[in-house]
PDB file of C-alpha atoms and ligand atoms in Angstrom:
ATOM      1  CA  UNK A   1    -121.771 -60.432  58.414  1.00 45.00           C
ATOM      2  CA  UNK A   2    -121.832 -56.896  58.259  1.00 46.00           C
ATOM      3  CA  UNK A   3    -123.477 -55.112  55.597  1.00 46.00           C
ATOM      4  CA  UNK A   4    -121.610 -54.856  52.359  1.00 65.00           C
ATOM      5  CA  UNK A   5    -122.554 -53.701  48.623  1.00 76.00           C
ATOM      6  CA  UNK A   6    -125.120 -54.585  46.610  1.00 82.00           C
ATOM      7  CA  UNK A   7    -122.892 -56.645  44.880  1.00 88.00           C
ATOM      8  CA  UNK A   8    -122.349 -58.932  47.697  1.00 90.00           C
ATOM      9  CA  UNK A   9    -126.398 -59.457  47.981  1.00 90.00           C
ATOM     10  CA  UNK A  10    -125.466 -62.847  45.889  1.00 91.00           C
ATOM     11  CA  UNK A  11    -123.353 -65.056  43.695  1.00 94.00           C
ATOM     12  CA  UNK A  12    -125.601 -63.869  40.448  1.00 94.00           C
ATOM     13  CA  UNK A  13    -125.416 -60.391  40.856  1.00 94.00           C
ATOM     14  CA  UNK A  14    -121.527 -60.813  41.691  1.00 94.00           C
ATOM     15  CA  UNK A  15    -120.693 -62.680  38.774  1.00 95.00           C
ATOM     16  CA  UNK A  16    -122.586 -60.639  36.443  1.00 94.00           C
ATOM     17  CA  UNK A  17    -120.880 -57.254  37.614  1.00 92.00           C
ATOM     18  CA  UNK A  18    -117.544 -59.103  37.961  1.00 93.00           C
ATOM     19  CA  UNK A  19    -117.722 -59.967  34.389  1.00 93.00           C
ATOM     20  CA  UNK A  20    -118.432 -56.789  33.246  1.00 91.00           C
ATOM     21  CA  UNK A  21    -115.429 -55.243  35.239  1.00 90.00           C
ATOM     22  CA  UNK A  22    -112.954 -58.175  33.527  1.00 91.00           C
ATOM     23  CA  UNK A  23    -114.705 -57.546  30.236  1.00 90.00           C
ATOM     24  CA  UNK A  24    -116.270 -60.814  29.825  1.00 93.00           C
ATOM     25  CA  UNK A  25    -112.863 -62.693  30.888  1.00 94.00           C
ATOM     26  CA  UNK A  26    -114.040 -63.115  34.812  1.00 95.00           C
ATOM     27  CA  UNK A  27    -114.604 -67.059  34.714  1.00 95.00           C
ATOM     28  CA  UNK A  28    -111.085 -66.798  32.453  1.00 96.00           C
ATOM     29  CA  UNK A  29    -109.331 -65.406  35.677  1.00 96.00           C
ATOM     30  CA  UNK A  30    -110.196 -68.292  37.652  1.00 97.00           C
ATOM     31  CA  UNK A  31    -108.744 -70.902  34.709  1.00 96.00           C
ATOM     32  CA  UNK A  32    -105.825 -69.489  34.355  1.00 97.00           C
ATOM     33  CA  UNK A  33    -105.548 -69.457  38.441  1.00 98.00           C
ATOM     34  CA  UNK A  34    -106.585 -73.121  38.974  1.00 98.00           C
ATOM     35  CA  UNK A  35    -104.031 -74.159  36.603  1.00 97.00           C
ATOM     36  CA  UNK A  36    -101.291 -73.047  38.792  1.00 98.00           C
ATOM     37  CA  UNK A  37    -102.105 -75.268  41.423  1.00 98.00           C
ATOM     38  CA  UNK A  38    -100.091 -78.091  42.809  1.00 98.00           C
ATOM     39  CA  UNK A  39    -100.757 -81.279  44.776  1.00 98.00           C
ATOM     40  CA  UNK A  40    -104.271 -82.473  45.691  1.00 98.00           C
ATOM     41  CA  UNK A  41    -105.386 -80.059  48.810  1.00 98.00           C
ATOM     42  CA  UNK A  42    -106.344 -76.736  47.827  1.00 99.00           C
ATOM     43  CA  UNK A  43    -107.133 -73.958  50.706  1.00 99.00           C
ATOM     44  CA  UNK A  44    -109.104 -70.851  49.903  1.00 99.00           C
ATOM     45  CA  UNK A  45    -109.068 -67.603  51.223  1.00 98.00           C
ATOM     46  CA  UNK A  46    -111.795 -65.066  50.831  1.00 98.00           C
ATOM     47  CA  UNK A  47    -113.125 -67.316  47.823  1.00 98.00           C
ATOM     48  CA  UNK A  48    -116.257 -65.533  46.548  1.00 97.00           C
ATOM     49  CA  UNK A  49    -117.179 -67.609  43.970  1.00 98.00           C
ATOM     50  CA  UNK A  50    -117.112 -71.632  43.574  1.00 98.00           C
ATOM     51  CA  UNK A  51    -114.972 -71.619  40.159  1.00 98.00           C
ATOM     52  CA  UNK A  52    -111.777 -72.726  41.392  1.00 98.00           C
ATOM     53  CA  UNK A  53    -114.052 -75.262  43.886  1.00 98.00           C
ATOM     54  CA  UNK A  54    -115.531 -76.690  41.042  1.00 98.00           C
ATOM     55  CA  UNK A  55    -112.176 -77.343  39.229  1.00 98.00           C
ATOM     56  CA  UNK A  56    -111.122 -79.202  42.062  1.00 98.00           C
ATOM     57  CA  UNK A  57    -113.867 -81.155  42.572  1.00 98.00           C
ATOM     58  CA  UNK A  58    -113.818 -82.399  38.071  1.00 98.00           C
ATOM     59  CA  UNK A  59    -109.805 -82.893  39.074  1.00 98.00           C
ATOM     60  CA  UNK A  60    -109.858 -84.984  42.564  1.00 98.00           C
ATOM     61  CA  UNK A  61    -108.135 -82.024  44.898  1.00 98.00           C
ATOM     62  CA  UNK A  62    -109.709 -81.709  47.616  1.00 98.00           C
ATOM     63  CA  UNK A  63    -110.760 -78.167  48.672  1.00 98.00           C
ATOM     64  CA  UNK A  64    -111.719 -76.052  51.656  1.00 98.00           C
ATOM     65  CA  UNK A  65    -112.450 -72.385  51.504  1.00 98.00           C
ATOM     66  CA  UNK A  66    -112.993 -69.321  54.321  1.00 98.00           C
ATOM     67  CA  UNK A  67    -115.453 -66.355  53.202  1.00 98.00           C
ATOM     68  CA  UNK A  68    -116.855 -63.910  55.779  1.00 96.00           C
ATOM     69  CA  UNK A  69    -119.907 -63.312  53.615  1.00 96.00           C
ATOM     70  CA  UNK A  70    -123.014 -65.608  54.503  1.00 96.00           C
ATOM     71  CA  UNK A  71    -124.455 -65.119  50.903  1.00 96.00           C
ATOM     72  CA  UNK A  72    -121.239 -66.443  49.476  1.00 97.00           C
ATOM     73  CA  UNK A  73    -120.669 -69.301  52.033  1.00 98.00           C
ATOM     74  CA  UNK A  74    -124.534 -70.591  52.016  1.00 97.00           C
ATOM     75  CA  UNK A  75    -124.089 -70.829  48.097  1.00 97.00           C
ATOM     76  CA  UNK A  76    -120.960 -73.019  48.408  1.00 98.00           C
ATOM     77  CA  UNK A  77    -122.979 -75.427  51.073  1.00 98.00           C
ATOM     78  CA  UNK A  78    -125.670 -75.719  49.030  1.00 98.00           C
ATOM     79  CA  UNK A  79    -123.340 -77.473  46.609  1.00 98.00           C
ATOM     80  CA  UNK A  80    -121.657 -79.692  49.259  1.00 98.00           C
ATOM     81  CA  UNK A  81    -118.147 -77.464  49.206  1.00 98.00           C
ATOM     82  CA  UNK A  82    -116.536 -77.510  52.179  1.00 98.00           C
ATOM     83  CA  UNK A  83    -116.995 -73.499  52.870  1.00 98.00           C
ATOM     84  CA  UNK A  84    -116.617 -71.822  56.221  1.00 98.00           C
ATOM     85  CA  UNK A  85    -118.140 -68.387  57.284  1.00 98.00           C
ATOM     86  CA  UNK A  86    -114.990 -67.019  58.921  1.00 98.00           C
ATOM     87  CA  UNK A  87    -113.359 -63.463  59.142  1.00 97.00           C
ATOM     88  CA  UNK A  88    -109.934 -64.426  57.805  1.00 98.00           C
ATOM     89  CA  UNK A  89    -108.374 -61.998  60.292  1.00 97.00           C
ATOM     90  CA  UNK A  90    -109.705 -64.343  63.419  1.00 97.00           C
ATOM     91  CA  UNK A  91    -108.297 -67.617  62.271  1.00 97.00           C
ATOM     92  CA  UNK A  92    -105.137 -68.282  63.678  1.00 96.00           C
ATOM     93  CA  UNK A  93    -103.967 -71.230  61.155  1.00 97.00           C
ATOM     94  CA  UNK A  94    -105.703 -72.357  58.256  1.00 98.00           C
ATOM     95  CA  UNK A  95    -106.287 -75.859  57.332  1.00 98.00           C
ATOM     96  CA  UNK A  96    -103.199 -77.310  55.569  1.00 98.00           C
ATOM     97  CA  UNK A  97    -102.926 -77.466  51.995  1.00 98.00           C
ATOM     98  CA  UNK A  98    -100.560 -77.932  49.188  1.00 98.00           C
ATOM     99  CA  UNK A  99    -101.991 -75.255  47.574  1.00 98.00           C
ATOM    100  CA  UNK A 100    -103.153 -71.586  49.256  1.00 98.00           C
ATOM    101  CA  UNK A 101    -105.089 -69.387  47.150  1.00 99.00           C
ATOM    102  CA  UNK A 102    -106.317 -66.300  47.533  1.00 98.00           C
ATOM    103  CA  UNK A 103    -107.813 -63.790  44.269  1.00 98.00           C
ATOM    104  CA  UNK A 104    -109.317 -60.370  44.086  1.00 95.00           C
ATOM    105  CA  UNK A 105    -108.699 -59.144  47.564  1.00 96.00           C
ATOM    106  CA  UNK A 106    -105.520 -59.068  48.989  1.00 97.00           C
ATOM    107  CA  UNK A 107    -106.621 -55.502  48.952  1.00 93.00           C
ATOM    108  CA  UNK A 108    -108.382 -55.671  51.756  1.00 93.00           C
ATOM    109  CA  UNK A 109    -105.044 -56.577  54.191  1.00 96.00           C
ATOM    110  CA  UNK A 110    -102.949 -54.262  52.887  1.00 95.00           C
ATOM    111  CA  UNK A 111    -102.521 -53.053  56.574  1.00 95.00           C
ATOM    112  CA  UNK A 112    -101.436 -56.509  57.489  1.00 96.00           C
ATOM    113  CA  UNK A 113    -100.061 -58.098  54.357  1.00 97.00           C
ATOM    114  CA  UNK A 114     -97.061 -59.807  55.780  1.00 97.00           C
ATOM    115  CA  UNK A 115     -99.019 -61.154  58.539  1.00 97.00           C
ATOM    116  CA  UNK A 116    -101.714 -62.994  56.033  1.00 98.00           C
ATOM    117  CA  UNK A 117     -98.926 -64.136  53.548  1.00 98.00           C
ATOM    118  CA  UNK A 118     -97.350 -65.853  56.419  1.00 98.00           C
ATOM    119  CA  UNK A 119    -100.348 -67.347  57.697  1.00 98.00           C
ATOM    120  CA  UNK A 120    -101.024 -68.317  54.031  1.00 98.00           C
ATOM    121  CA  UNK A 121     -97.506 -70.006  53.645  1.00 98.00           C
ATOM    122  CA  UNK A 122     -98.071 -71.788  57.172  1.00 98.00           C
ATOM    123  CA  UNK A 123    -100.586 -73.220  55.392  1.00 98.00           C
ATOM    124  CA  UNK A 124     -99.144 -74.327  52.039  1.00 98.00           C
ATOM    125  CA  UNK A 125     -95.534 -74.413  50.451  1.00 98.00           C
ATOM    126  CA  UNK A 126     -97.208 -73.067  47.532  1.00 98.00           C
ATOM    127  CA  UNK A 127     -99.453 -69.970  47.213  1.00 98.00           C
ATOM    128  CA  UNK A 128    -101.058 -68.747  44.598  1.00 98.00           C
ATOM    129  CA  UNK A 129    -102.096 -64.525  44.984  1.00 98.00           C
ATOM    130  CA  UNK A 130    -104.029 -63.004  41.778  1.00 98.00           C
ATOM    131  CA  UNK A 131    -104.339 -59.722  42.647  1.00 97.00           C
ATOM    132  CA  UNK A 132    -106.256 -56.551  40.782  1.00 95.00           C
ATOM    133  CA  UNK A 133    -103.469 -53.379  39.694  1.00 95.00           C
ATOM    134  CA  UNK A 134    -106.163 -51.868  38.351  1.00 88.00           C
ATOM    135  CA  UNK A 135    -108.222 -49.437  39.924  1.00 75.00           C
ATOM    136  CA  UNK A 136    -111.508 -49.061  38.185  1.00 75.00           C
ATOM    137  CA  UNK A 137    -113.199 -47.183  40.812  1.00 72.00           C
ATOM    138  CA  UNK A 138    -112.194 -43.482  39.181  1.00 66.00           C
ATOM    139  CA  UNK A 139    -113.744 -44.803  35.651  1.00 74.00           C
ATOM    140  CA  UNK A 140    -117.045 -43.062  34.798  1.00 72.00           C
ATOM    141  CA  UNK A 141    -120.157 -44.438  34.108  1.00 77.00           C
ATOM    142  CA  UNK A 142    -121.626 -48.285  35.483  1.00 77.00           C
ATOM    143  CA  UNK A 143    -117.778 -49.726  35.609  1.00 76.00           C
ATOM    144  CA  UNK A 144    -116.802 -46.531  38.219  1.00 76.00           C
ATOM    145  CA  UNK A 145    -120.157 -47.588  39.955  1.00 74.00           C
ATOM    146  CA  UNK A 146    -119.455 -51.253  39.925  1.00 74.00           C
ATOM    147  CA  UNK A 147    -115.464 -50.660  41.104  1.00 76.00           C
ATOM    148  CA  UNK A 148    -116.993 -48.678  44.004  1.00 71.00           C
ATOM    149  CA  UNK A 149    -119.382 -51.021  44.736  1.00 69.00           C
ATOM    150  CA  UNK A 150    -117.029 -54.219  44.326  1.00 70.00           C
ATOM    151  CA  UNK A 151    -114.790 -52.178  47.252  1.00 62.00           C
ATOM    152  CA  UNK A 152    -118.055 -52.222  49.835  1.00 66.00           C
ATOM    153  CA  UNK A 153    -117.385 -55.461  51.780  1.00 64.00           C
ATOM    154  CA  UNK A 154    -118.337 -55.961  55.349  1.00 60.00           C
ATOM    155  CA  UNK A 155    -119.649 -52.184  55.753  1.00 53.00           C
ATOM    156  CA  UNK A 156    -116.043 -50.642  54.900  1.00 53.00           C
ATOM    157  CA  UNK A 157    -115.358 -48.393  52.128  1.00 50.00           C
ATOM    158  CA  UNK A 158    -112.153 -50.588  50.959  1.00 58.00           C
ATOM    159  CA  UNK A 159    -111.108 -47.755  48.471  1.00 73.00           C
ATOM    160  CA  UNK A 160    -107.216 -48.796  48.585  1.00 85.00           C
ATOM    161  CA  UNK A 161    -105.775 -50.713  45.372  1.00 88.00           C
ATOM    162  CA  UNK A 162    -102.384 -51.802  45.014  1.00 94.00           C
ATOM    163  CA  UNK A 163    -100.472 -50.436  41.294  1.00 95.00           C
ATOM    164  CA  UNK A 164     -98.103 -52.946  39.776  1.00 96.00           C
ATOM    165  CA  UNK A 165     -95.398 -51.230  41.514  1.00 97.00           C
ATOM    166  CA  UNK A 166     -97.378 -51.105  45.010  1.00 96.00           C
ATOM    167  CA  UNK A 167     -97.823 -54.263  44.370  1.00 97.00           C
ATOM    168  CA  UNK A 168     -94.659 -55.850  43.705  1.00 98.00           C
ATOM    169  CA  UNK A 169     -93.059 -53.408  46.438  1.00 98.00           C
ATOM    170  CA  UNK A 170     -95.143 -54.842  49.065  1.00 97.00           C
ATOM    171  CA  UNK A 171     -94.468 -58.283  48.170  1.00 98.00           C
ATOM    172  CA  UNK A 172     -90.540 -57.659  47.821  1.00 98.00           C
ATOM    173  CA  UNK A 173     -90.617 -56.103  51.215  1.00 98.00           C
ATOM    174  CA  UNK A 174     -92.664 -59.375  52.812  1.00 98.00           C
ATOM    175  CA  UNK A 175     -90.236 -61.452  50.846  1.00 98.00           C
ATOM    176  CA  UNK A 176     -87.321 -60.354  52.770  1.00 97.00           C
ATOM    177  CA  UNK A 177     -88.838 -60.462  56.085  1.00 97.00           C
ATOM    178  CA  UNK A 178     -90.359 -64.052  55.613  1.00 97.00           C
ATOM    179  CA  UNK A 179     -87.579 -65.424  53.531  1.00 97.00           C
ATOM    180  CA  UNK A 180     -89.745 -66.554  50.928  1.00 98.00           C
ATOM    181  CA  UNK A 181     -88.986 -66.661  47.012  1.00 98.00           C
ATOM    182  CA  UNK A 182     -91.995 -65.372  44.419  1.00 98.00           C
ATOM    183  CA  UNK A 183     -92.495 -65.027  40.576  1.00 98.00           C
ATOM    184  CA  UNK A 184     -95.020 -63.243  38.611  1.00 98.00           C
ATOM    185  CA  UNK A 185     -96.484 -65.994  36.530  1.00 98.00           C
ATOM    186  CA  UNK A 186     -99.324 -64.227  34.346  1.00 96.00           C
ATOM    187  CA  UNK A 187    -100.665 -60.982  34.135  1.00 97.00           C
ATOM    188  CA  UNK A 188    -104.621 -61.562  32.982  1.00 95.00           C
ATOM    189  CA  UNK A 189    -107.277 -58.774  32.631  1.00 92.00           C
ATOM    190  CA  UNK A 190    -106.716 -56.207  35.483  1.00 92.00           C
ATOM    191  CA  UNK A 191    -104.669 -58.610  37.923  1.00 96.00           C
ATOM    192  CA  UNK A 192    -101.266 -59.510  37.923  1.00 98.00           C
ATOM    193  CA  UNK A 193    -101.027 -62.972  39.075  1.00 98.00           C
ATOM    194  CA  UNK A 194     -98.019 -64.460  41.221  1.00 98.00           C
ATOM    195  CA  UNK A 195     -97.080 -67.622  42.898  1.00 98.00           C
ATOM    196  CA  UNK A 196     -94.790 -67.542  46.018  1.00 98.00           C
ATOM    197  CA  UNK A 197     -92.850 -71.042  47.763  1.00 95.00           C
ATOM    198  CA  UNK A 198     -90.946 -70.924  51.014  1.00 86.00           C
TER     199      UNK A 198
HETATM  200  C1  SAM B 201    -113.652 -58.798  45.673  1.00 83.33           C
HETATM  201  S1  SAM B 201    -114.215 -60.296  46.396  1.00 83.33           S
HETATM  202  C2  SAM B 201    -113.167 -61.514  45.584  1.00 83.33           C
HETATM  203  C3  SAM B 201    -113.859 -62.843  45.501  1.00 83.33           C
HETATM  204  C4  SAM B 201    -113.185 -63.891  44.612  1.00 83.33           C
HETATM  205  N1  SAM B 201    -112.017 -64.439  45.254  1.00 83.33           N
HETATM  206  C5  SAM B 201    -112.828 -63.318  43.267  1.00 83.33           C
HETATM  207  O1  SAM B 201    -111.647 -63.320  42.915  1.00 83.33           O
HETATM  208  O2  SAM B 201    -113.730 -62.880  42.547  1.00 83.33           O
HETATM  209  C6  SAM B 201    -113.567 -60.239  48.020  1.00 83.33           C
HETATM  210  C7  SAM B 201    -114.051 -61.416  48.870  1.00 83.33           C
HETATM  211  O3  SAM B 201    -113.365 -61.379  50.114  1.00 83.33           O
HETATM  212  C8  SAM B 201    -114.267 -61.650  51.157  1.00 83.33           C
HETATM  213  N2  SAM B 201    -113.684 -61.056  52.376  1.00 83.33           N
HETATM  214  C9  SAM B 201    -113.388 -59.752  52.599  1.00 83.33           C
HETATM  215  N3  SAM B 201    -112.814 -59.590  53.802  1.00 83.33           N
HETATM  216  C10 SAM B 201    -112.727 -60.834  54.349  1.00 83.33           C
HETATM  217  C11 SAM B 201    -112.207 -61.351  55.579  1.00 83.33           C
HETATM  218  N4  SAM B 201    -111.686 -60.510  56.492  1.00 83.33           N
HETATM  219  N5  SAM B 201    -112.267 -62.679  55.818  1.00 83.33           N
HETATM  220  C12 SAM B 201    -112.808 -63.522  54.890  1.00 83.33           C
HETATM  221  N6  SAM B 201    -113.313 -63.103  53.708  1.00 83.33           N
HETATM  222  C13 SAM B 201    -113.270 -61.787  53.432  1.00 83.33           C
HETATM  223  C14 SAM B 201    -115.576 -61.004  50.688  1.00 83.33           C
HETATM  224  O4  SAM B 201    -116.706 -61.517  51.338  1.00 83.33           O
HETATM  225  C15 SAM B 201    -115.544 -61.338  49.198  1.00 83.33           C
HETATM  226  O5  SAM B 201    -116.138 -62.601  48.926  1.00 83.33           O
END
């Protein structure tokens, strides 16, 4: 993988400065996420952390998930998930679920948003997108530090963030031109959570 921010180094350092960008309510995000899922097969884009993993493991739902970074993915082997070191962007389908999830970094496809919501709904009739609508990164002190850092990934300066309204614009506008239907189901912390079916 290319070379991202510090906070990618590993899953310690990650969690620690996620929690202090959600204020303490980081592991909450992933609760609240997990249960929104349906069925028993769980795909997971750009997954990070093990949380939701974990979840499905206690709940019998099986669960496969794609990172790019190596740091993230050897962590999730190391437990016996069933993680793959994969650039998203490069996978044509993704295995088939009931359930696709991706949280925290739709962000970084804003360029080709339709194009991974499709792929996401090829892959599951239900998809689950918790998504950040607030931009830390102009904040002073260690959270402006932190946001800036959180938006180094794979040696790119990610410095675009969707608003509520950016947000919800974007997803209208895919909406349309996939013919899918989408609610917002919870807003929690900074993200605004939403769960789309064909
Ligand atoms: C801000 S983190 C979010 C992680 C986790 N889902 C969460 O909500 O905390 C963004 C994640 O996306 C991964 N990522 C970024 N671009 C990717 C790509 N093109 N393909 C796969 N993973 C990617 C990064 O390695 C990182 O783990």
């Amino acid at each position: 993988m290319a070379q991202s921010g510090f906070i990618y180094k590993n899953i310690q350092i990650y969690r620690l400065c996620m929690n202090l960008l959600y204020k303490g309510r980081y592991q909450e995000r992933f609760e609240v996420i997990s249960r929104l899922i349906k069925g028993t097969k769980v795909t997971e884009l750009c997954f990070g952390d093990t949380i939701i993993a974990r979840y499905c493991r206690k709940n019998n739902i099986s669960w496969k998930g794609y990172d790019t970074n190596d740091a993230f993915v050897n962590e999730a082997k190391a437990q016996n998930y069933n993680a793959e070191m994969s650039d998203i962007n490069d996978i044509e389908s993704f295995e088939k679920a009931d359930t696709c999830i991706m949280s925290g970094s739709l962000y970084h496809f804003h360029n080709s948003l339709e194009e991974i919501i499709k792929k996401m709904l090829d892959c599951a009739p239900h998809v689950i997108i918790s998504e950040p609508i607030l931009n830390l990164s102009a904040s002073r002190g260690i959270i402006g530090k932190l946001a800036k850092g959180a938006a180094n990934v794979n040696g790119g300066e990610h410095g675009f963030r969707f608003t509520e309204e950016s947000f919800l614009r974007e997803v209208i506008k895919a909406s349309k031109k996939l013919n899918f239907t989408f609610k917002v189901s919870e807003y929690h912390s900074k993200d605004i959570i939403i769960e789309i079916s064909k």
